[in-house]
Tab-separated table of C-alpha atoms and ligand atoms in Angstrom:
chain	number	residue	atom	x	y	z
Z	1	MET	CA	37.564	-3.633	12.808
Z	2	SER	CA	35.680	-2.058	9.905
Z	3	LYS	CA	32.283	-0.511	10.419
Z	4	LYS	CA	29.184	-2.592	9.769
Z	5	ARG	CA	27.344	-1.514	6.598
Z	6	ILE	CA	23.685	-2.072	5.861
Z	7	GLY	CA	21.734	-1.437	2.679
Z	8	ILE	CA	18.215	-0.068	2.430
Z	9	LEU	CA	15.825	-0.075	-0.509
Z	10	THR	CA	12.190	0.723	-1.254
Z	11	SER	CA	10.494	-1.854	-3.456
Z	12	GLY	CA	7.179	-1.908	-5.377
Z	13	GLY	CA	4.679	0.949	-5.566
Z	14	ASP	CA	5.447	4.064	-3.539
Z	15	CYS	CA	3.294	5.615	-0.811
Z	16	ALA	CA	3.522	8.393	1.752
Z	17	GLY	CA	5.850	7.735	4.702
Z	18	LEU	CA	8.688	5.910	2.940
Z	19	ASN	CA	11.156	8.763	3.452
Z	20	ALA	CA	10.299	8.796	7.164
Z	21	ALA	CA	11.221	5.095	7.360
Z	22	ILE	CA	14.524	5.550	5.490
Z	23	ARG	CA	15.345	8.457	7.791
Z	24	ALA	CA	14.617	6.386	10.911
Z	25	VAL	CA	16.793	3.494	9.698
Z	26	THR	CA	19.650	5.891	8.942
Z	27	ARG	CA	19.452	7.754	12.255
Z	28	ARG	CA	19.227	4.589	14.343
Z	29	ALA	CA	22.050	2.857	12.482
Z	30	ILE	CA	24.401	5.841	12.770
Z	31	ASP	CA	23.527	7.127	16.243
Z	32	GLY	CA	22.703	3.811	17.881
Z	33	TYR	CA	25.335	1.526	16.379
Z	34	ASP	CA	27.858	3.628	14.448
Z	35	TRP	CA	27.067	1.734	11.246
Z	36	GLU	CA	27.184	2.956	7.653
Z	37	VAL	CA	23.968	3.062	5.660
Z	38	VAL	CA	23.851	2.616	1.895
Z	39	GLY	CA	20.700	3.694	0.056
Z	40	ILE	CA	20.039	1.526	-2.994
Z	41	ARG	CA	18.334	3.292	-5.881
Z	42	ASN	CA	15.103	2.155	-7.566
Z	43	GLY	CA	14.469	-0.941	-5.481
Z	44	THR	CA	15.959	-4.212	-6.715
Z	45	LEU	CA	16.881	-2.499	-10.017
Z	46	GLY	CA	19.691	-0.625	-8.244
Z	47	LEU	CA	21.496	-3.873	-7.424
Z	48	ILE	CA	21.168	-5.471	-10.862
Z	49	SER	CA	22.364	-2.316	-12.643
Z	50	GLU	CA	25.939	-2.108	-13.901
Z	51	PRO	CA	27.419	-0.315	-11.993
Z	52	VAL	CA	25.136	-0.729	-8.989
Z	53	GLU	CA	23.182	2.402	-8.138
Z	54	ALA	CA	23.664	3.272	-4.501
Z	55	GLU	CA	24.815	6.103	-2.252
Z	56	ILE	CA	25.949	6.535	1.326
Z	57	LEU	CA	23.200	8.050	3.489
Z	58	ASP	CA	23.982	10.256	6.450
Z	59	LYS	CA	21.961	12.442	8.733
Z	60	GLN	CA	22.551	15.464	6.453
Z	61	THR	CA	20.828	13.567	3.630
Z	62	PHE	CA	17.500	14.207	5.290
Z	63	GLY	CA	17.605	17.837	6.479
Z	64	GLY	CA	14.167	18.659	7.820
Z	65	ILE	CA	12.312	18.111	4.587
Z	66	LEU	CA	12.177	14.405	3.744
Z	67	LEU	CA	10.208	13.363	6.834
Z	68	ARG	CA	7.378	15.490	5.441
Z	69	GLN	CA	7.575	14.393	1.814
Z	70	GLY	CA	5.603	11.666	0.063
Z	71	GLY	CA	7.203	9.255	-2.421
Z	72	THR	CA	10.663	7.791	-1.914
Z	73	PHE	CA	13.764	9.836	-2.614
Z	74	LEU	CA	15.620	6.561	-3.342
Z	75	GLY	CA	13.213	5.722	-6.173
Z	76	ALA	CA	11.221	2.490	-6.489
Z	77	SER	CA	10.109	0.137	-9.223
Z	78	THR	CA	7.309	-2.331	-9.803
Z	79	LYS	CA	9.263	-3.892	-12.670
Z	80	GLY	CA	12.197	-5.216	-10.728
Z	81	ASN	CA	11.476	-8.883	-10.037
Z	82	PRO	CA	14.956	-10.335	-10.653
Z	83	PHE	CA	13.538	-13.901	-10.870
Z	84	ALA	CA	11.440	-12.976	-13.922
Z	85	PHE	CA	12.963	-9.832	-15.356
Z	86	LYS	CA	11.534	-8.533	-18.594
Z	87	MET	CA	14.448	-7.575	-20.872
Z	88	PRO	CA	14.174	-4.778	-23.485
Z	89	ASP	CA	13.792	-7.431	-26.240
Z	90	GLY	CA	10.766	-8.884	-24.419
Z	91	GLN	CA	12.549	-11.999	-23.139
Z	92	VAL	CA	12.111	-12.946	-19.503
Z	93	LYS	CA	15.404	-13.611	-17.715
Z	94	ASP	CA	16.343	-14.813	-14.224
Z	95	ARG	CA	18.664	-12.081	-12.890
Z	96	SER	CA	18.620	-13.155	-9.242
Z	97	ALA	CA	22.348	-14.006	-9.284
Z	98	GLU	CA	23.080	-10.446	-10.462
Z	99	PHE	CA	21.070	-9.095	-7.515
Z	100	VAL	CA	23.178	-11.143	-5.092
Z	101	ALA	CA	26.409	-10.124	-6.848
Z	102	GLY	CA	25.358	-6.453	-6.710
Z	103	PHE	CA	24.661	-6.752	-3.000
Z	104	LYS	CA	28.045	-8.413	-2.327
Z	105	SER	CA	29.859	-5.767	-4.397
Z	106	LEU	CA	28.751	-3.114	-1.894
Z	107	ASN	CA	30.288	-5.034	1.038
Z	108	LEU	CA	27.031	-4.934	2.926
Z	109	ASP	CA	26.337	-6.926	6.086
Z	110	GLY	CA	22.565	-6.890	5.778
Z	111	LEU	CA	19.594	-5.487	3.901
Z	112	ILE	CA	16.486	-3.649	5.052
Z	113	GLY	CA	13.730	-3.748	2.437
Z	114	ILE	CA	10.604	-1.601	2.601
Z	115	GLY	CA	7.876	-3.270	0.562
Z	116	GLY	CA	4.381	-4.691	0.208
Z	117	ASP	CA	3.438	-8.364	0.174
Z	118	GLY	CA	4.735	-8.979	-3.370
Z	119	SER	CA	8.069	-7.334	-2.589
Z	120	MET	CA	8.404	-9.262	0.688
Z	121	LYS	CA	8.050	-12.535	-1.232
Z	122	ILE	CA	10.674	-11.568	-3.799
Z	123	LEU	CA	13.146	-10.044	-1.320
Z	124	ASN	CA	12.775	-12.996	1.047
Z	125	ARG	CA	13.604	-15.419	-1.791
Z	126	LEU	CA	16.523	-13.309	-3.023
Z	127	CYS	CA	18.018	-13.015	0.454
Z	128	GLU	CA	17.661	-16.760	1.065
Z	129	LEU	CA	19.450	-17.364	-2.225
Z	130	GLY	CA	22.325	-15.020	-1.356
Z	131	ASP	CA	22.396	-15.857	2.360
Z	132	ILE	CA	21.746	-12.175	3.030
Z	133	PRO	CA	20.536	-11.129	6.513
Z	134	PHE	CA	17.240	-9.388	5.769
Z	135	ILE	CA	14.627	-7.372	7.663
Z	136	GLY	CA	11.387	-6.279	6.009
Z	137	ILE	CA	9.367	-3.132	6.734
Z	138	PRO	CA	5.736	-3.284	5.514
Z	139	LYS	CA	4.363	-0.484	3.343
Z	140	THR	CA	1.462	-0.164	0.938
Z	141	ILE	CA	-1.619	2.008	0.729
Z	142	ASP	CA	-3.627	-1.256	0.431
Z	143	ASN	CA	-2.897	-2.367	4.050
Z	144	ASP	CA	-3.002	-5.962	2.787
Z	145	VAL	CA	0.278	-7.269	4.255
Z	146	ALA	CA	-0.334	-10.125	6.694
Z	147	CYS	CA	0.640	-10.065	10.385
Z	148	THR	CA	0.533	-6.257	10.777
Z	149	GLU	CA	-2.399	-4.038	11.677
Z	150	PHE	CA	-1.013	-1.143	9.665
Z	151	THR	CA	1.318	-0.676	6.752
Z	152	ILE	CA	3.089	2.596	5.990
Z	153	GLY	CA	1.006	4.691	3.549
Z	154	PHE	CA	-2.442	3.324	4.382
Z	155	THR	CA	-3.574	6.167	6.635
Z	156	THR	CA	-2.508	8.883	4.200
Z	157	ALA	CA	-4.367	7.125	1.370
Z	158	VAL	CA	-7.518	6.850	3.477
Z	159	ASN	CA	-7.232	10.545	4.391
Z	160	VAL	CA	-7.072	11.425	0.680
Z	161	ALA	CA	-10.218	9.374	0.052
Z	162	VAL	CA	-12.043	10.951	3.015
Z	163	ASP	CA	-11.038	14.401	1.775
Z	164	ALA	CA	-12.446	13.476	-1.658
Z	165	LEU	CA	-15.765	12.498	-0.039
Z	166	ASP	CA	-15.793	15.770	1.932
Z	167	ARG	CA	-15.410	17.613	-1.377
Z	168	LEU	CA	-17.926	15.462	-3.244
Z	169	LEU	CA	-20.703	15.841	-0.681
Z	170	PRO	CA	-21.485	19.568	-1.147
Z	171	THR	CA	-21.552	19.264	-4.938
Z	172	ALA	CA	-23.693	16.095	-4.669
Z	173	ALA	CA	-26.095	17.978	-2.392
Z	174	SER	CA	-26.202	21.069	-4.633
Z	175	HIS	CA	-27.058	19.044	-7.751
Z	176	HIS	CA	-29.059	16.236	-6.123
Z	177	ARG	CA	-26.675	13.617	-7.414
Z	178	VAL	CA	-25.262	10.246	-6.529
Z	179	MET	CA	-21.477	10.497	-6.376
Z	180	VAL	CA	-19.509	7.288	-6.888
Z	181	LEU	CA	-15.904	7.333	-5.664
Z	182	GLU	CA	-13.605	4.514	-6.821
Z	183	VAL	CA	-10.621	3.937	-4.567
Z	184	MET	CA	-7.537	1.715	-4.844
Z	185	GLY	CA	-6.653	-1.147	-2.521
Z	186	ARG	CA	-6.083	-4.090	-4.834
Z	187	ASP	CA	-7.849	-7.249	-3.613
Z	188	ALA	CA	-8.500	-5.858	-0.128
Z	189	GLY	CA	-11.262	-3.361	0.656
Z	190	HIS	CA	-9.560	-1.631	3.605
Z	191	ILE	CA	-9.289	1.809	1.973
Z	192	ALA	CA	-12.928	1.770	0.827
Z	193	LEU	CA	-14.269	0.547	4.158
Z	194	HIS	CA	-12.295	3.016	6.293
Z	195	ALA	CA	-12.901	5.976	3.966
Z	196	GLY	CA	-16.572	5.139	3.533
Z	197	ILE	CA	-17.175	5.014	7.289
Z	198	ALA	CA	-15.162	8.183	7.980
Z	199	GLY	CA	-16.646	10.015	4.995
Z	200	GLY	CA	-20.306	9.203	5.629
Z	201	ALA	CA	-20.935	6.963	2.608
Z	202	ASP	CA	-24.362	5.431	1.997
Z	203	VAL	CA	-22.954	2.447	0.106
Z	204	ILE	CA	-19.514	0.780	0.313
Z	205	LEU	CA	-18.624	-2.041	-2.063
Z	206	VAL	CA	-15.550	-4.164	-1.299
Z	207	PRO	CA	-14.134	-7.274	-2.986
Z	208	GLU	CA	-14.603	-9.395	0.138
Z	209	ILE	CA	-18.417	-8.992	0.102
Z	210	PRO	CA	-20.168	-9.956	-3.150
Z	211	HIS	CA	-22.776	-7.325	-3.996
Z	212	ASP	CA	-26.139	-7.291	-5.691
Z	213	MET	CA	-26.892	-4.117	-7.671
Z	214	GLU	CA	-30.565	-4.382	-6.744
Z	215	MET	CA	-29.602	-3.978	-3.067
Z	216	VAL	CA	-27.494	-0.941	-3.964
Z	217	ALA	CA	-30.341	0.588	-5.992
Z	218	GLU	CA	-32.778	-0.095	-3.161
Z	219	LYS	CA	-30.510	1.772	-0.737
Z	220	ILE	CA	-30.340	4.799	-3.053
Z	221	ARG	CA	-34.156	4.793	-3.433
Z	222	GLN	CA	-34.473	4.570	0.348
Z	223	VAL	CA	-32.188	7.581	0.764
Z	224	TYR	CA	-34.052	9.614	-1.884
Z	225	GLU	CA	-37.576	8.622	-0.875
Z	226	GLY	CA	-37.396	7.505	2.756
Z	227	GLU	CA	-34.822	9.960	4.076
Z	228	GLN	CA	-35.839	12.667	1.583
Z	229	ARG	CA	-32.221	13.453	0.952
Z	230	THR	CA	-31.632	13.809	-2.753
Z	231	HIS	CA	-27.943	12.982	-2.807
Z	232	ALA	CA	-25.868	9.957	-1.889
Z	233	LEU	CA	-22.233	8.880	-1.630
Z	234	VAL	CA	-21.066	5.484	-2.898
Z	235	VAL	CA	-17.504	4.194	-2.363
Z	236	VAL	CA	-16.272	1.281	-4.448
Z	237	SER	CA	-13.031	-0.666	-4.255
Z	238	GLU	CA	-11.207	-1.028	-7.539
Z	239	ALA	CA	-11.282	-4.866	-7.358
Z	240	ILE	CA	-15.021	-5.455	-7.012
Z	241	LYS	CA	-16.695	-7.411	-9.790
Z	242	THR	CA	-19.110	-6.072	-12.401
Z	243	PRO	CA	-22.662	-7.497	-12.503
Z	244	GLU	CA	-21.320	-9.972	-15.103
Z	245	GLY	CA	-18.852	-11.261	-12.522
Z	246	LYS	CA	-15.767	-9.694	-14.135
Z	247	LYS	CA	-13.021	-7.539	-12.658
Z	248	VAL	CA	-12.176	-4.343	-14.580
Z	249	MET	CA	-8.480	-4.533	-15.420
Z	250	HIS	CA	-6.064	-3.109	-17.951
Z	251	ALA	CA	-2.663	-4.378	-19.020
Z	252	ASN	CA	0.118	-1.949	-18.117
Z	253	GLU	CA	3.185	-1.337	-20.281
Z	254	GLU	CA	4.707	-4.604	-19.040
Z	255	GLY	CA	1.604	-6.682	-19.632
Z	256	LYS	CA	0.842	-6.804	-15.884
Z	257	MET	CA	-2.878	-6.430	-15.132
Z	258	ASN	CA	-3.907	-3.412	-13.049
Z	259	TYR	CA	-7.343	-2.545	-11.702
Z	260	GLY	CA	-9.209	0.639	-12.599
Z	261	GLY	CA	-12.550	1.799	-13.921
Z	262	VAL	CA	-15.168	-0.367	-12.204
Z	263	GLY	CA	-16.613	2.807	-10.625
Z	264	HIS	CA	-17.983	3.780	-14.063
Z	265	VAL	CA	-19.734	0.416	-14.419
Z	266	ILE	CA	-21.328	0.819	-10.976
Z	267	GLY	CA	-22.258	4.457	-11.721
Z	268	ASP	CA	-24.000	3.458	-14.988
Z	269	GLN	CA	-25.884	0.697	-13.192
Z	270	ILE	CA	-27.065	3.036	-10.425
Z	271	ALA	CA	-28.263	5.592	-12.988
Z	272	GLN	CA	-30.080	2.891	-14.955
Z	273	LEU	CA	-31.724	1.223	-11.970
Z	274	THR	CA	-32.711	4.365	-10.035
Z	275	GLY	CA	-32.830	7.140	-12.619
Z	276	ALA	CA	-30.630	9.234	-10.299
Z	277	ASP	CA	-28.227	11.744	-11.812
Z	278	THR	CA	-24.914	9.979	-11.139
Z	279	ARG	CA	-21.283	11.046	-11.467
Z	280	VAL	CA	-18.109	9.010	-11.009
Z	281	THR	CA	-14.659	9.966	-9.684
Z	282	VAL	CA	-11.723	7.575	-9.948
Z	283	LEU	CA	-9.242	8.697	-7.296
Z	284	GLY	CA	-6.269	6.708	-8.612
Z	285	HIS	CA	-2.701	7.625	-7.742
Z	286	LEU	CA	-3.693	10.718	-5.761
Z	287	GLN	CA	-3.950	8.219	-2.900
Z	288	ARG	CA	-0.250	7.420	-3.138
Z	289	GLY	CA	1.028	10.998	-2.878
Z	290	GLY	CA	0.876	13.955	-0.577
Z	291	THR	CA	2.189	14.775	2.840
Z	292	PRO	CA	2.353	11.657	5.027
Z	293	ALA	CA	-0.280	11.554	7.767
Z	294	MET	CA	0.814	11.563	11.405
Z	295	ARG	CA	0.271	7.814	11.849
Z	296	ASP	CA	2.287	6.956	8.746
Z	297	ARG	CA	5.205	9.055	9.981
Z	298	VAL	CA	4.966	7.503	13.433
Z	299	ILE	CA	4.805	3.859	12.349
Z	300	ALA	CA	7.473	4.458	9.681
Z	301	SER	CA	9.768	5.873	12.350
Z	302	ALA	CA	9.013	3.061	14.808
Z	303	PHE	CA	9.492	0.388	12.113
Z	304	GLY	CA	12.797	1.940	10.991
Z	305	VAL	CA	14.265	2.040	14.504
Z	306	SER	CA	13.127	-1.503	15.321
Z	307	ALA	CA	14.364	-2.927	12.018
Z	308	VAL	CA	17.894	-1.717	12.798
Z	309	ASP	CA	17.648	-3.022	16.372
Z	310	LEU	CA	16.658	-6.459	15.040
Z	311	MET	CA	19.602	-6.458	12.672
Z	312	ALA	CA	21.876	-5.542	15.605
Z	313	GLN	CA	20.481	-8.460	17.624
Z	314	GLY	CA	21.278	-10.790	14.730
Z	315	LYS	CA	17.570	-11.588	14.363
Z	316	THR	CA	17.083	-11.613	10.611
Z	317	ASN	CA	14.662	-12.916	7.989
Z	318	ARG	CA	11.909	-11.208	9.962
Z	319	MET	CA	9.456	-8.393	9.243
Z	320	VAL	CA	8.637	-5.650	11.699
Z	321	ALA	CA	4.898	-5.351	12.292
Z	322	TRP	CA	2.410	-3.246	14.241
Z	323	GLN	CA	0.324	-5.264	16.696
Z	324	HIS	CA	-1.573	-3.998	19.736
Z	325	ARG	CA	0.097	-0.563	19.825
Z	326	GLU	CA	3.601	-1.992	19.572
Z	327	VAL	CA	6.222	-2.938	17.058
Z	328	VAL	CA	6.804	-6.685	17.057
Z	329	ASP	CA	8.717	-8.896	14.645
Z	330	VAL	CA	7.224	-11.780	12.715
Z	331	ALA	CA	8.621	-14.582	10.565
Z	332	LEU	CA	8.748	-13.639	6.893
Z	333	ASP	CA	7.496	-17.113	6.031
Z	334	ASP	CA	4.257	-16.326	7.892
Z	335	VAL	CA	3.898	-12.999	6.071
Z	336	VAL	CA	4.460	-14.293	2.552
Z	337	THR	CA	2.023	-17.196	2.817
Z	338	ARG	CA	-0.998	-15.089	3.864
Z	339	TYR	CA	-3.002	-12.112	2.644
Z	340	ASN	CA	-4.652	-9.510	4.850
Z	341	ASN	CA	-8.230	-9.095	3.626
Z	342	ILE	CA	-11.096	-7.398	5.435
Z	343	ASP	CA	-12.490	-9.560	8.230
Z	344	VAL	CA	-16.142	-9.768	7.181
Z	345	ALA	CA	-17.103	-10.669	10.760
Z	346	GLY	CA	-14.896	-7.924	12.245
Z	347	THR	CA	-15.447	-4.528	13.857
Z	348	MET	CA	-15.196	-2.408	10.725
Z	349	VAL	CA	-17.858	-4.356	8.814
Z	350	HIS	CA	-20.015	-4.462	11.947
Z	351	THR	CA	-19.621	-0.690	12.315
Z	352	ALA	CA	-20.593	-0.049	8.692
Z	353	ARG	CA	-23.681	-2.209	9.019
Z	354	GLY	CA	-24.523	-0.588	12.364
Z	355	LEU	CA	-24.449	2.819	10.690
Z	356	GLY	CA	-26.937	1.611	8.097
Z	357	ILE	CA	-24.355	1.649	5.296
Z	358	CYS	CA	-25.291	-0.715	2.476
Z	359	LEU	CA	-22.502	-3.181	1.694
Z	360	GLY	CA	-24.359	-4.505	-1.302
Z	361	ASP	CA	-25.464	-7.804	0.252
Y	1	LIG	O1	-0.485	-1.702	-4.374
Y	1	LIG	C1	-0.619	-0.316	-4.416
Y	1	LIG	C2	-1.446	0.119	-5.599
Y	1	LIG	O2	-1.562	1.528	-5.566
Y	1	LIG	C3	-2.814	-0.545	-5.709
Y	1	LIG	O3	-3.757	-0.003	-4.833
Y	1	LIG	C4	-3.105	-0.340	-7.171
Y	1	LIG	O4	-3.992	-1.333	-7.639
Y	1	LIG	C5	-1.755	-0.474	-7.820
Y	1	LIG	O5	-0.787	-0.250	-6.810
Y	1	LIG	C6	-1.484	0.480	-8.957
Y	1	LIG	O6	-0.282	0.124	-9.520
Y	1	LIG	P1	0.544	1.024	-10.539
Y	1	LIG	O7	1.199	2.121	-9.742
Y	1	LIG	O8	1.494	0.074	-11.145
Y	1	LIG	O9	-0.443	1.604	-11.505
């Protein structure tokens, strides 16, 4: 009987901890089940390329280095939706059948896909179409995938933002300034809320809580006058709205809208309303790179091992998830129909308010 072969790919935006997950899948599949593992290059693009872009992974592939490295050595793409693929001439083509054909050409028995909520939707649909046994592993710095408490990459991104606040504070204090830090996170404010609490912010603005700039200005005045501390830290999520009710977005090279720049709008408003010397830092993709934090390596490893175990049990079309200190598996249909926003009545918001942090409301 020939060996079972599984494919693995990383889809969507990268983050720290992806290599740790690929390593865990490979080790578990080889040592636990004597399977072959095929790494597919550049997410879904690898399977619709002619010839398909893939390589056999073995334990030597990883050495001691990859566990510690950010990014994904397999490559990833945010442009690889085979259902609506933008061709070089600008036309949009359905290439889902090519994805399925590419998968079949590798003689694979199943696919493990590491992705965020958008990738889970696409991969779930593709695998249903091709009758491909599929297990998802959640990753994204945004931590916005439903049914899991943590996604791979979130903790590292928050650490980067906390480190930025640690660096901004002394310069804010030296120059008596308000420092505004804009962080990523898409439509969820998890990065801002966690980083703001851990980094001692005075104000945290998140998309889930509509803010009033007068409340923000009042908080800064309170800090300057009441607390007699002539510096303040403000953390803003990239997806909050401007005072005119707009989101600050830019079209990328594909025409897809990305967030970025609202921190400058908030900084200008603070300066205008309070007269405080204000500076703005947009942290951007720094949050996606760097050495993966301990928790990202740990959950990536646990997800990788469990994903292979699920495949071995024949339990497919599931996503591994972190719930109550354990890896569990959840139905992909439940994941792709929900979005994991901040719970405005939850512990983190309660903690921020309890610390006297202004959330803009
Ligand atoms: O989803 C991860 C993320 O980093 C978001 O926080 C951010 O809005 C977006 O991706 C940036 O996308 P890109 O890498 O395409 O600029």
